[in-house]
Coordinates of C-alpha atoms and ligand atoms in Angstrom, one line a residue:
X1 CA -70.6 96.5 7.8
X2 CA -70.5 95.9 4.1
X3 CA -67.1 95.6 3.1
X4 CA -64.6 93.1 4.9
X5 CA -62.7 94.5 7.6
X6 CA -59.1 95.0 7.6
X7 CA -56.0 96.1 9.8
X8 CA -56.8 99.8 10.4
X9 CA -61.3 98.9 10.4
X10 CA -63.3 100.6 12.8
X11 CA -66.9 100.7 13.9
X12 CA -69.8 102.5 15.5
X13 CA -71.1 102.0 18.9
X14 CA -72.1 98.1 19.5
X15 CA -75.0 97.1 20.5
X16 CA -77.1 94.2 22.5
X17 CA -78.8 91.9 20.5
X18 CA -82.2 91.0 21.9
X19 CA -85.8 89.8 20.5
X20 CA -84.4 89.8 16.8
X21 CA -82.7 93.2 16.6
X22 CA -80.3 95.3 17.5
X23 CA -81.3 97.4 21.0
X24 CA -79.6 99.6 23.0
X25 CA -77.9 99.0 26.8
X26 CA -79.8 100.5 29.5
X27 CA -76.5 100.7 31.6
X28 CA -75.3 103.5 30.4
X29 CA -71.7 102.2 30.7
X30 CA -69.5 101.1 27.5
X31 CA -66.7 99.1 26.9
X32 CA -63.7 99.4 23.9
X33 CA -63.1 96.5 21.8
X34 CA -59.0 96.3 20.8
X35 CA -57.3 95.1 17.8
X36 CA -54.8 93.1 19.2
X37 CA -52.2 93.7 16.1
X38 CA -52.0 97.5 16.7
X39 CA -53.7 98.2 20.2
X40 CA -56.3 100.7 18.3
X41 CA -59.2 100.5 19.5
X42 CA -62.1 99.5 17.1
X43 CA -65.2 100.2 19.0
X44 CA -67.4 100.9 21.9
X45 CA -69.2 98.3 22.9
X46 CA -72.6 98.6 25.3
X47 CA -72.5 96.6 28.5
X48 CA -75.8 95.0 29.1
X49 CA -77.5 96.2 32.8
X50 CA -79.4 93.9 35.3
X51 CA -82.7 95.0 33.7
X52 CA -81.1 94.4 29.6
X53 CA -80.5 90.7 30.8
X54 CA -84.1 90.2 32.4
X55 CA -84.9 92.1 28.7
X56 CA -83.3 88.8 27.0
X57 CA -84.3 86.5 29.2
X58 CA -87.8 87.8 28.5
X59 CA -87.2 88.0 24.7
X60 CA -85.8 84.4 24.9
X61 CA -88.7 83.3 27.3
X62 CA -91.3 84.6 24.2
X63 CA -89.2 82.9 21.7
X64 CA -88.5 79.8 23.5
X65 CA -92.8 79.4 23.2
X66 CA -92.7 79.8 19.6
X67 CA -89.4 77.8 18.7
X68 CA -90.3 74.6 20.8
X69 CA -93.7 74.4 18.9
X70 CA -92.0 74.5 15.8
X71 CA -92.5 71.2 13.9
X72 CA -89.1 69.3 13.5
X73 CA -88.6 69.8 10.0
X74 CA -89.4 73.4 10.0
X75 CA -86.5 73.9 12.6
X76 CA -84.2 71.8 10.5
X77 CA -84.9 73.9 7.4
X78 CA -84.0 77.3 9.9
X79 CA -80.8 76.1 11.0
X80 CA -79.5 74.5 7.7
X81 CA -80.6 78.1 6.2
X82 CA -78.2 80.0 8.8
X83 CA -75.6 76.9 7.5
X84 CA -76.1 78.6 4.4
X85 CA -75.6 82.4 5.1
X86 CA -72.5 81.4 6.9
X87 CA -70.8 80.0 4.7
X88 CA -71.9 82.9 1.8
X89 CA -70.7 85.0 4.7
X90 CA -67.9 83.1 5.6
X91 CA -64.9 85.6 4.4
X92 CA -67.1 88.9 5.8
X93 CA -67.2 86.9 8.8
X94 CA -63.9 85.6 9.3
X95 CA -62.1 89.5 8.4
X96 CA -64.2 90.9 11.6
X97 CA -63.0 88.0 13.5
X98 CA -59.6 88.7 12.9
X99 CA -59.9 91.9 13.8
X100 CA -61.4 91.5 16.9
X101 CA -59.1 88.6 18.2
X102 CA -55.7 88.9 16.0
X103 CA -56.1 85.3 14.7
X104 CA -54.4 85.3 11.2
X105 CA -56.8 84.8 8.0
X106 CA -55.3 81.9 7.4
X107 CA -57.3 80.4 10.2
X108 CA -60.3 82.6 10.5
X109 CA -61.2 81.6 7.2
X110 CA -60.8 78.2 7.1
X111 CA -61.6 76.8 10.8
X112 CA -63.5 79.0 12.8
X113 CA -66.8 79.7 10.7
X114 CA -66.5 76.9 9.0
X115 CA -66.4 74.4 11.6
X116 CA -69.1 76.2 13.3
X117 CA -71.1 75.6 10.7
X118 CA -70.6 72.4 10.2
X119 CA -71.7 72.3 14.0
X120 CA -75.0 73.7 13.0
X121 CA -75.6 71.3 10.0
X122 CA -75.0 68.3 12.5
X123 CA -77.3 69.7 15.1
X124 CA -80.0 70.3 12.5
X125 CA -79.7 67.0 11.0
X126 CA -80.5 65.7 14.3
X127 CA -83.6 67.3 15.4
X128 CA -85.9 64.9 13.7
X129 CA -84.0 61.7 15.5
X130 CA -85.0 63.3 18.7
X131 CA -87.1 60.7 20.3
X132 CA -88.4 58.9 23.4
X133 CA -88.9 56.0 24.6
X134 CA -92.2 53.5 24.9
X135 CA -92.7 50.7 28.0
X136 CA -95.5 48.6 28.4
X137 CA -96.9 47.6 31.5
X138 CA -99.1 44.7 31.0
X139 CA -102.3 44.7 31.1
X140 CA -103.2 48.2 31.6
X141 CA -100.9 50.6 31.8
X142 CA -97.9 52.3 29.7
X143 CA -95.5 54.7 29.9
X144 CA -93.4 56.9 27.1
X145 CA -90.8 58.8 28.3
X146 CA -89.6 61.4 25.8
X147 CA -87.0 64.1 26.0
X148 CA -88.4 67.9 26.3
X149 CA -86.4 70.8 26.0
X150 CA -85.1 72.9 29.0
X151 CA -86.4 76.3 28.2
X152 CA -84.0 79.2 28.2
X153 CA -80.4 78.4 28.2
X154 CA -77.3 80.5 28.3
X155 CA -73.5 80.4 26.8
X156 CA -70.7 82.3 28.1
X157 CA -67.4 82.4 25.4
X158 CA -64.0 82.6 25.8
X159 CA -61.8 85.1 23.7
X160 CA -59.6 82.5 21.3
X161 CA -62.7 81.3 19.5
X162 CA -65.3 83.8 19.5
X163 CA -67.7 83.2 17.0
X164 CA -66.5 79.2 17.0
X165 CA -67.9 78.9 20.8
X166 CA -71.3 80.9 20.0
X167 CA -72.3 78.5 17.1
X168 CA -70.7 75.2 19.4
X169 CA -72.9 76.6 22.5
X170 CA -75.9 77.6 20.3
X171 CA -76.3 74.5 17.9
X172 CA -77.4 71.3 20.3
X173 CA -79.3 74.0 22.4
X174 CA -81.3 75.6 19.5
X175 CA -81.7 71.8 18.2
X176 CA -83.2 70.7 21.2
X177 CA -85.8 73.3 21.1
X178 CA -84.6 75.8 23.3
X179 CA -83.9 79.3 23.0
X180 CA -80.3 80.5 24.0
X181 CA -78.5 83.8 25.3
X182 CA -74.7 84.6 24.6
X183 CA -72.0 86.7 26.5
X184 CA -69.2 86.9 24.3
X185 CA -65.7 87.8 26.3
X186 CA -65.2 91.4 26.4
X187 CA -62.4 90.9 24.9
X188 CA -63.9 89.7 21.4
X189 CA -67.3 90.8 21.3
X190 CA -68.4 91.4 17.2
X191 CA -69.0 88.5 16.1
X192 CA -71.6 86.8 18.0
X193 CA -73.9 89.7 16.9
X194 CA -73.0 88.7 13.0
X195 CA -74.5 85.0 14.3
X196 CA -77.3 86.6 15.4
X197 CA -77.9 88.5 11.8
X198 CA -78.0 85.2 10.6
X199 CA -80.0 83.5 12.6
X200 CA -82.7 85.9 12.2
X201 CA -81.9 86.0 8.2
X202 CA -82.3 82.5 8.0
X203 CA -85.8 82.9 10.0
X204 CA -85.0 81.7 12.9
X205 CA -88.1 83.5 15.9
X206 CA -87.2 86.6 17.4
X207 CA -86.1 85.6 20.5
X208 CA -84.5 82.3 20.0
X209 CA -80.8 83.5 19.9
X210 CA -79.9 86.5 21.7
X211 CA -76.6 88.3 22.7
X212 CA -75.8 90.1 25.6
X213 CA -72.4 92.0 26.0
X214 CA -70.3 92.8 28.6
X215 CA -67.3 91.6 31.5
X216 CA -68.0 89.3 33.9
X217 CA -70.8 90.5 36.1
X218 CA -72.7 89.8 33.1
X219 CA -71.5 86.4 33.1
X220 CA -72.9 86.2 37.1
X221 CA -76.2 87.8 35.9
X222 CA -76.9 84.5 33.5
X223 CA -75.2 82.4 35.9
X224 CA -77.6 83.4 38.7
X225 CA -80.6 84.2 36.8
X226 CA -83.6 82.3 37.9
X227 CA -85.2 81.9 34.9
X228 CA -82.2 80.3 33.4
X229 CA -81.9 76.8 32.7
X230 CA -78.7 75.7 31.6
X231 CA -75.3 77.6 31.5
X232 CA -72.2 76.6 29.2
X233 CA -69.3 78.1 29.7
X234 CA -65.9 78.1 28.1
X235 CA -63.3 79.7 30.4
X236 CA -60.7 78.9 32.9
X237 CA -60.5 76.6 35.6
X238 CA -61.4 79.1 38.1
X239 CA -63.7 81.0 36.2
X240 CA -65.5 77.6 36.2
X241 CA -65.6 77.0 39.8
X242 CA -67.2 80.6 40.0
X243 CA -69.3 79.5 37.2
X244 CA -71.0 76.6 39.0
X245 CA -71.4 78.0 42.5
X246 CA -73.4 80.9 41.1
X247 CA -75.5 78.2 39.1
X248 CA -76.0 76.4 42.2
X249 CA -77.9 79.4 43.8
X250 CA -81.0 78.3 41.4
X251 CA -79.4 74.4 41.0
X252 CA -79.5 74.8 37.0
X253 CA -77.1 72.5 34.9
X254 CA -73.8 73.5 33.8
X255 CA -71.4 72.4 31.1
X256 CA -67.9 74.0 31.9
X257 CA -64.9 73.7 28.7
X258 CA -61.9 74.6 30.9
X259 CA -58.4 74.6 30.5
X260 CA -55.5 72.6 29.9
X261 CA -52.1 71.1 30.1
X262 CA -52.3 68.5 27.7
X263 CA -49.0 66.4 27.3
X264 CA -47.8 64.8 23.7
X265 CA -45.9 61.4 23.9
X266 CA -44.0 60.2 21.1
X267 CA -42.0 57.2 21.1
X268 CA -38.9 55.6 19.4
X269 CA -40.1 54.0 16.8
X270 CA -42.7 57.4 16.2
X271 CA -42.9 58.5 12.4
X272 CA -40.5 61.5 13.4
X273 CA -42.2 64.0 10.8
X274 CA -45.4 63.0 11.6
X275 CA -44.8 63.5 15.2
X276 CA -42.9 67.2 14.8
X277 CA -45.8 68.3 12.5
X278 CA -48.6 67.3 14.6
X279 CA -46.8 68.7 17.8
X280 CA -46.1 72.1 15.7
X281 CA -49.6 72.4 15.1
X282 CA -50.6 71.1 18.9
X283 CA -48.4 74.2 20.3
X284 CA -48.6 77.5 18.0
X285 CA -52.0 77.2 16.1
X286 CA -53.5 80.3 17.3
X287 CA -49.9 81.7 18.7
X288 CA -50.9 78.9 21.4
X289 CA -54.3 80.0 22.2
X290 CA -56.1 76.9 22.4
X291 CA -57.2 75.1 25.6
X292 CA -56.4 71.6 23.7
X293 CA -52.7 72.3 23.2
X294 CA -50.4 69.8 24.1
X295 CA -47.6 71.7 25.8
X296 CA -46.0 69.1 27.4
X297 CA -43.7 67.1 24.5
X298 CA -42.3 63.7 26.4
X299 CA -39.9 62.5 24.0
X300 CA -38.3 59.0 24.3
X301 CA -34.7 59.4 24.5
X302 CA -33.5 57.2 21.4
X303 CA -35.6 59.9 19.1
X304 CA -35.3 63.0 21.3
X305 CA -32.6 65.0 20.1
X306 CA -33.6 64.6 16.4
X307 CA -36.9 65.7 17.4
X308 CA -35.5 68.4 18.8
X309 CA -33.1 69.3 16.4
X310 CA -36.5 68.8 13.3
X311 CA -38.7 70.7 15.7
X312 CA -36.1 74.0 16.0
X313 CA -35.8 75.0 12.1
X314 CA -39.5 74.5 11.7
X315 CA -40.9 77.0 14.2
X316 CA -38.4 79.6 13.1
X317 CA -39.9 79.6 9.6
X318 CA -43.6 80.4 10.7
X319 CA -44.5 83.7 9.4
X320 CA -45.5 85.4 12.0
X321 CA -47.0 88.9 11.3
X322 CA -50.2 91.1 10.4
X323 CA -53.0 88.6 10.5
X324 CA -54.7 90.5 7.4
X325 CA -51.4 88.5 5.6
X326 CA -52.9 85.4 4.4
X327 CA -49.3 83.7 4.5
X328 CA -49.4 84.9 8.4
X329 CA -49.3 81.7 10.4
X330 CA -48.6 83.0 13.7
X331 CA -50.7 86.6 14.7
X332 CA -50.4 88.7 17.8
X333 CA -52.0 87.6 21.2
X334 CA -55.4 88.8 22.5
X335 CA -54.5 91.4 24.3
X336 CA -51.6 93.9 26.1
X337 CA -52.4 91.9 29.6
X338 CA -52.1 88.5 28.5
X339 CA -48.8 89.1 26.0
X340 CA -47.4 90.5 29.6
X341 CA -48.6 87.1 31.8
X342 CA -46.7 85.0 28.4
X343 CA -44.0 87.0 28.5
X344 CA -43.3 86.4 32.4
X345 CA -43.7 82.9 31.2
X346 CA -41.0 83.1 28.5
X347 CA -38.6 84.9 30.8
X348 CA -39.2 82.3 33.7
X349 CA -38.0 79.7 31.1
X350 CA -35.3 81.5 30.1
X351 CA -33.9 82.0 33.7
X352 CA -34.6 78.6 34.2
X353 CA -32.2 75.6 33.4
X354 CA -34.2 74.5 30.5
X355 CA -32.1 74.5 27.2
X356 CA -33.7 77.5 25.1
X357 CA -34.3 76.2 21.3
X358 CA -35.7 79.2 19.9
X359 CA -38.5 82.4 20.4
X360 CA -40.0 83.6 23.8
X361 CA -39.0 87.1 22.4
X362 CA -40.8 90.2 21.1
X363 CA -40.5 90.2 17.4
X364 CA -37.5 93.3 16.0
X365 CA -39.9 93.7 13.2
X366 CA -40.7 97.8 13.5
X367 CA -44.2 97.0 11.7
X368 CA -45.4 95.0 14.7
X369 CA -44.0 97.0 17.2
X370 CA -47.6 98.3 18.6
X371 CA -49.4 94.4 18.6
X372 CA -48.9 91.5 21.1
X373 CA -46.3 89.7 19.4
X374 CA -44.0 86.9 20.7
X375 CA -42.1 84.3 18.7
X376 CA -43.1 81.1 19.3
X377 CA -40.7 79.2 21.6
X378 CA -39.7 75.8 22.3
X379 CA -37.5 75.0 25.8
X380 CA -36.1 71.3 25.8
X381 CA -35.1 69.6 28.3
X382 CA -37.7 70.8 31.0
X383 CA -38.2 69.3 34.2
X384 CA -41.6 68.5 35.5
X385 CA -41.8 71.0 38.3
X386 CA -41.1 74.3 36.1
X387 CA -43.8 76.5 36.4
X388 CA -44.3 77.1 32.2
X389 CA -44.4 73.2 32.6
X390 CA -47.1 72.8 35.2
X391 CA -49.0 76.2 34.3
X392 CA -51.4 76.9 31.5
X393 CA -49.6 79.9 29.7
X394 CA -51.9 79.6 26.8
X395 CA -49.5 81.3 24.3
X396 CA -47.0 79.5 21.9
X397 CA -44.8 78.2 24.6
X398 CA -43.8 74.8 24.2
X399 CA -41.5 72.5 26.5
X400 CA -39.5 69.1 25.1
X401 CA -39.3 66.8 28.3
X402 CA -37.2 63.2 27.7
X403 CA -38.4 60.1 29.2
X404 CA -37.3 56.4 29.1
X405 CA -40.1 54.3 29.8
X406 CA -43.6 54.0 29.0
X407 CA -44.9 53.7 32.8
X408 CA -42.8 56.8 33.8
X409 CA -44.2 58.8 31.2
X410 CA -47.4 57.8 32.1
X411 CA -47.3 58.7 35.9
X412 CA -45.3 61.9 34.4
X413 CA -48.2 62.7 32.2
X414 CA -50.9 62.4 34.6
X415 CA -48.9 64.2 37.0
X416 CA -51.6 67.3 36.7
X417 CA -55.2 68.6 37.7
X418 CA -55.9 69.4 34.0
X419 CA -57.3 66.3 31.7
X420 CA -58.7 67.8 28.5
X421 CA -56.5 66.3 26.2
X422 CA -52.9 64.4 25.2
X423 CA -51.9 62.2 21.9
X424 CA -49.7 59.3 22.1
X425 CA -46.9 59.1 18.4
X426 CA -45.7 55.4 17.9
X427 CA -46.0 53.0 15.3
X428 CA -46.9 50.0 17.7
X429 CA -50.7 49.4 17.4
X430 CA -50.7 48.0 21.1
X431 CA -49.2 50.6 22.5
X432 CA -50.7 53.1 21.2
X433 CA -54.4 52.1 22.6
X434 CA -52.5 51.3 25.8
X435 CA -51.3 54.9 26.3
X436 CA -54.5 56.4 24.9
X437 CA -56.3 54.1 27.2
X438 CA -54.4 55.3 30.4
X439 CA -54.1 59.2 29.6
X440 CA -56.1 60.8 32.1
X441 CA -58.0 63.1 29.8
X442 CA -61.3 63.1 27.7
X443 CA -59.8 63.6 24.4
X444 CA -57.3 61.5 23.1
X445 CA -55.1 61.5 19.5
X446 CA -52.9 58.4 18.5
X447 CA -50.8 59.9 15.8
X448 CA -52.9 62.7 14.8
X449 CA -53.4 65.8 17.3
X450 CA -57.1 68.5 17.3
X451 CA -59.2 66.5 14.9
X452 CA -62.9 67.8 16.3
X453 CA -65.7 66.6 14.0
X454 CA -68.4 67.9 15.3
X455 CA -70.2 64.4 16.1
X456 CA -67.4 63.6 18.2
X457 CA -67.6 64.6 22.0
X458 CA -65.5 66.8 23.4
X459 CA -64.5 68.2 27.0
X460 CA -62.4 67.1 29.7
X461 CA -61.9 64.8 32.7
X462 CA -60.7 66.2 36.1
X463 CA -60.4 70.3 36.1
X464 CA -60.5 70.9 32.6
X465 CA -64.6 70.6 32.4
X466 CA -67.8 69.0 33.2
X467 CA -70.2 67.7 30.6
X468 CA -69.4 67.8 26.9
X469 CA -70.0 69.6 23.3
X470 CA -69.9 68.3 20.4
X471 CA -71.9 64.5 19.8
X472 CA -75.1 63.0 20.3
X473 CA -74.4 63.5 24.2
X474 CA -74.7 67.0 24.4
X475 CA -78.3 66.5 23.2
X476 CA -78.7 65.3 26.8
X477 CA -77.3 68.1 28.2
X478 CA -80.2 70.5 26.3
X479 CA -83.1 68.3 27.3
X480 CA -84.5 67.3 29.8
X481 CA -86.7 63.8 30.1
X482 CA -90.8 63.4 30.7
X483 CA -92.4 60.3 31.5
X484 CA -96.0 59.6 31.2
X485 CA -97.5 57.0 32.7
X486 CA -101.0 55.9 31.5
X487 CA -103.1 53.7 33.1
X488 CA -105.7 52.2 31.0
X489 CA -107.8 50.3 33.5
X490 CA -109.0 50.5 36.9
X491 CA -106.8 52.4 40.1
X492 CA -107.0 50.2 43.1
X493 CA -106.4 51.7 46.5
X494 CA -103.7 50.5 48.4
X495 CA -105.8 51.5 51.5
Ligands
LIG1 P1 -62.1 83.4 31.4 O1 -62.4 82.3 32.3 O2 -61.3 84.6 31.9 O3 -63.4 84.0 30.7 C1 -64.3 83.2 30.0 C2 -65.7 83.9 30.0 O4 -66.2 84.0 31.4 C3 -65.6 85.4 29.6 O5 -66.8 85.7 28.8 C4 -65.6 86.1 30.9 O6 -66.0 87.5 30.8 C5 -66.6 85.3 31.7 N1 -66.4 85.4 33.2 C6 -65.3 85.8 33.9 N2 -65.6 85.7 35.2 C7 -66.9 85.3 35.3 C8 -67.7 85.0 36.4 N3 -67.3 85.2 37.7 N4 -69.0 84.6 36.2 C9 -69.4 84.5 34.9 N5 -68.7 84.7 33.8 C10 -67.4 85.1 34.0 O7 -61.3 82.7 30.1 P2 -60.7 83.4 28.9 O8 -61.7 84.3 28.2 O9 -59.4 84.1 29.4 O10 -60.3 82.2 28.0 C11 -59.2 81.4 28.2 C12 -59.5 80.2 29.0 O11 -60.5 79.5 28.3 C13 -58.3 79.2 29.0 O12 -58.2 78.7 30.3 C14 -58.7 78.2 28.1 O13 -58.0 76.9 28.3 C15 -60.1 78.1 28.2 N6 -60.7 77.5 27.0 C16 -61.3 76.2 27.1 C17 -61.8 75.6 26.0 C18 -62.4 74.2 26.1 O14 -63.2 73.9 25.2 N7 -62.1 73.4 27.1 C19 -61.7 76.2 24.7 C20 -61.2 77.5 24.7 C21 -60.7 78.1 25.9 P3 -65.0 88.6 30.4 O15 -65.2 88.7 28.9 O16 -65.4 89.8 31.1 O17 -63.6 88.2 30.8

């Protein structure tokens, strides 16, 4: 595609990207890829067959062989290259993206290829640093122990960052000298085959990064493939679970970035504008599509009804709208199935005895009539046990809980299977590390909510994921370590 996409774009046939270039499915089956802001359909896409996955696999096996005996530099210069075409490609990149997944401009621009980028630079930046260890053993013998890559290594993406989770998954793996495969979701398959026009643009072996499309017995294919080292995947809790059984079959290693629940607590003496921005931003970015959200809003009571009363007026003015406006903060969601699963959310909450501030409804707009549009909505006074409380609705759904104490809202916080994130809002220095230190989750804010440099680790305690991205310990998630032990002298028998 040469011109950026917009609103009404469609496409040819997609294709499977193995071995450097586009190929065709064996499977003979095909898929449609929807807009989610008018329910046309933009493309066919080719589902990948048993046989197109051993195809990549092979691809990535011959790849793998070249990439790992690439000398460090020469693989730093590769990736920083892609870096480049990214961000020369950035606006291209970001119009197909919002195409695919309804996330406005406003966003798609500015985040999602850019941050992934800025992923890649960091990996690359790394791959020289990658080194071992040495241990003598007086007087004849030492050891070094240095880390080796794993081989071929697979990445399965959720919808609400597509192209984000392809260039998270892909960076520390491609660093570390492997060679990767990617399953986008069905649901937002076209970008991950614009990474892999890059990749092999900025010279990066046929091979190295490959992309397989389809649903979910694709998913099982890499998760149970043999040949297969590593699997990351980004999905729900029980797609997880699933996830790492199948890996079990072969016992290869799995990184899982699952769901969440996150809770927000913001104190009395919170900086009450800081607080309402960073929970406005913690709840509808992505119309609420983003497994770090923190949904659950404890409020102290001496600032709760202001809070409420700020929070109100300031959610009614987000634009919501076509996501081709780049004044559009809040788009449609993903897709016809999920706006129905919100909207049986929004209508729970309404039935229930939580005080409705505003949204939860289809917009009366007549020029978003045929997208997945809902309001974004805020509930106050929730109790803990509601389901939209307890649940993961990822869609803008927020709920404003008061609480009077700081160990009650702790217990109340933690009161959940999820741990991925929460932020704690208050002016007190000692409090603030106390709460961090006690939230049961493996991201933590203290006045600030989603900052994710890239060489900060990221992923979640309890059900919300195993292992990490982002940071120098992902690198040990994409290697694995030798040692070699010499013996200079003589071997004495024990016999
Ligand atoms: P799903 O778990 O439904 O799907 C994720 C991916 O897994 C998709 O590519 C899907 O394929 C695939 N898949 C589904 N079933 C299987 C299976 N049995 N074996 C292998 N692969 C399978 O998640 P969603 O796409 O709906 O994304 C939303 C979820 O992702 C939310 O729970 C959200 O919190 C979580 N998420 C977590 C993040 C994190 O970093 N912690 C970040 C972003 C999202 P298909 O395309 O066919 O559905």
């Amino acid at each position: 595609m040469n011109e950026y996409a917009n609103a009404s774009t469609t496409l040819p046939t997609q294709q499977l990207y193995i071995g450097g270039r586009y190929v065709d499915a064996t499977s003979g089956e095909t898929f449609e890829t929807i807009n989610p802001a008018t329910n046309q359909v933009i493309c066919e896409v080719q589902q990948a067959s048993q046989g197109d996955v051993d195809d990549a696999v092979a691809a990535a096996q011959a790849g793998f062989a070249v990439w790992s005996a690439m000398p460090a530099m020469e693989r730093t210069r590769i990736m920083l290259k892609a870096v480049e075409i990214l961000r020369e490609r950035n606006d291209e990149i970001a119009h197909l993206e919002t195409l695919d997944s309804g996330k406005p401009l406003s966003e798609t621009t500015t985040v999602d290829i850019v941050s992934g980028a800025d992923q890649i630079e960091y990996y690359a930046g790394l791959i020289s640093m990658l080194h071992g260890q040495h241990f003598d053993f007086p007087p004849n013998g030492f050891a070094s122990v240095k880390r080796e890559p794993l081989g071929v290594c697979a990445g399965i993406g959720a919808w609400n960052y597509p192209v984000q989770i392809a260039m998270w998954k892909s960076a520390p793996a491609l660093a570390c000298g492997n060679s990767f495969i990617f399953k986008p979701a069905e649901l937002t398959p076209l970008t991950a085959l614009k990474l892999a026009e890059v990749y092999t643009a900025a010279g990066l072996p046929d091979g190295v990064f490959n992309v397989v499309q389809g649903d979910y017995r694709v998913g099982q294919m890499l998760s149970r493939h043999e040949s297969i080292a590593k699997i990351s995947l980004t999905g729900e809790v029980g797609t997880g679970k699933k996830v790492m059984a199948d890996a079990a079959t072969t016992l290869k290693g799995v990184t899982l970035e699952l769901g969440g629940k996150s809770p927000i607590i913001v104190f009395d003496d919170a900086d009450l504008d800081n607080a309402v921005n960073a929970t406005l931003v913690a709840n509808f970015y992505s119309a609420g599509e983003v497994c770090s959200n923190g949904t659950r809003v404890f409020v102290q009571r001496g600032l709760y009804e202001a809070f409420v009363a700020k929070l109100g007026p300031r959610t009614e003015a987000l634009k919501i709208g076509d996501p081709f406006d780049p004044d559009v903060m809040v788009g449609p969601l993903i897709s016809r199935e999920h706006h129905s699963k919100v909207m049986g959310y929004m209508d729970a909450a309404l039935a229930s005895t939580a005080r409705h501030v505003c949204g939860g409804s289809v917009p009366d707009d007549v020029a978003l009539a045929h997208g997945n549009y809902v309001t974004p909505a805020i509930f106050a006074d929730c109790d803990d046990e509601m389901s939209f409380v307890r649940e993961e609705v990822f869609g803008p759904l927020m709920s404003v809980l008061p609480f009077d104490d700081e160990d009650e809202v702790l217990h109340r916080a933690n009161d959940t299977n999820y741990g991925l994130s929460g932020a704690v809002f208050t002016r007190d220095f000692a409090r603030a590390h106390r709460v961090a230190n006690a939230i049961e989750a493996g991201n933590v804010w203290i006045n600030s909510y989603n900052d994710l440099p890239p060489s900060i680790p990221f992923g979640g305690y309890k059900q919300s994921g195993y292992g990490r991205e982002n940071g120098l310990v992902t690198l040990d998630h994409f290697t694995q370590w030798k040692t070699i032990y010499a013996n200079l002298g003589d071997f004495e028998a024990y016999y």
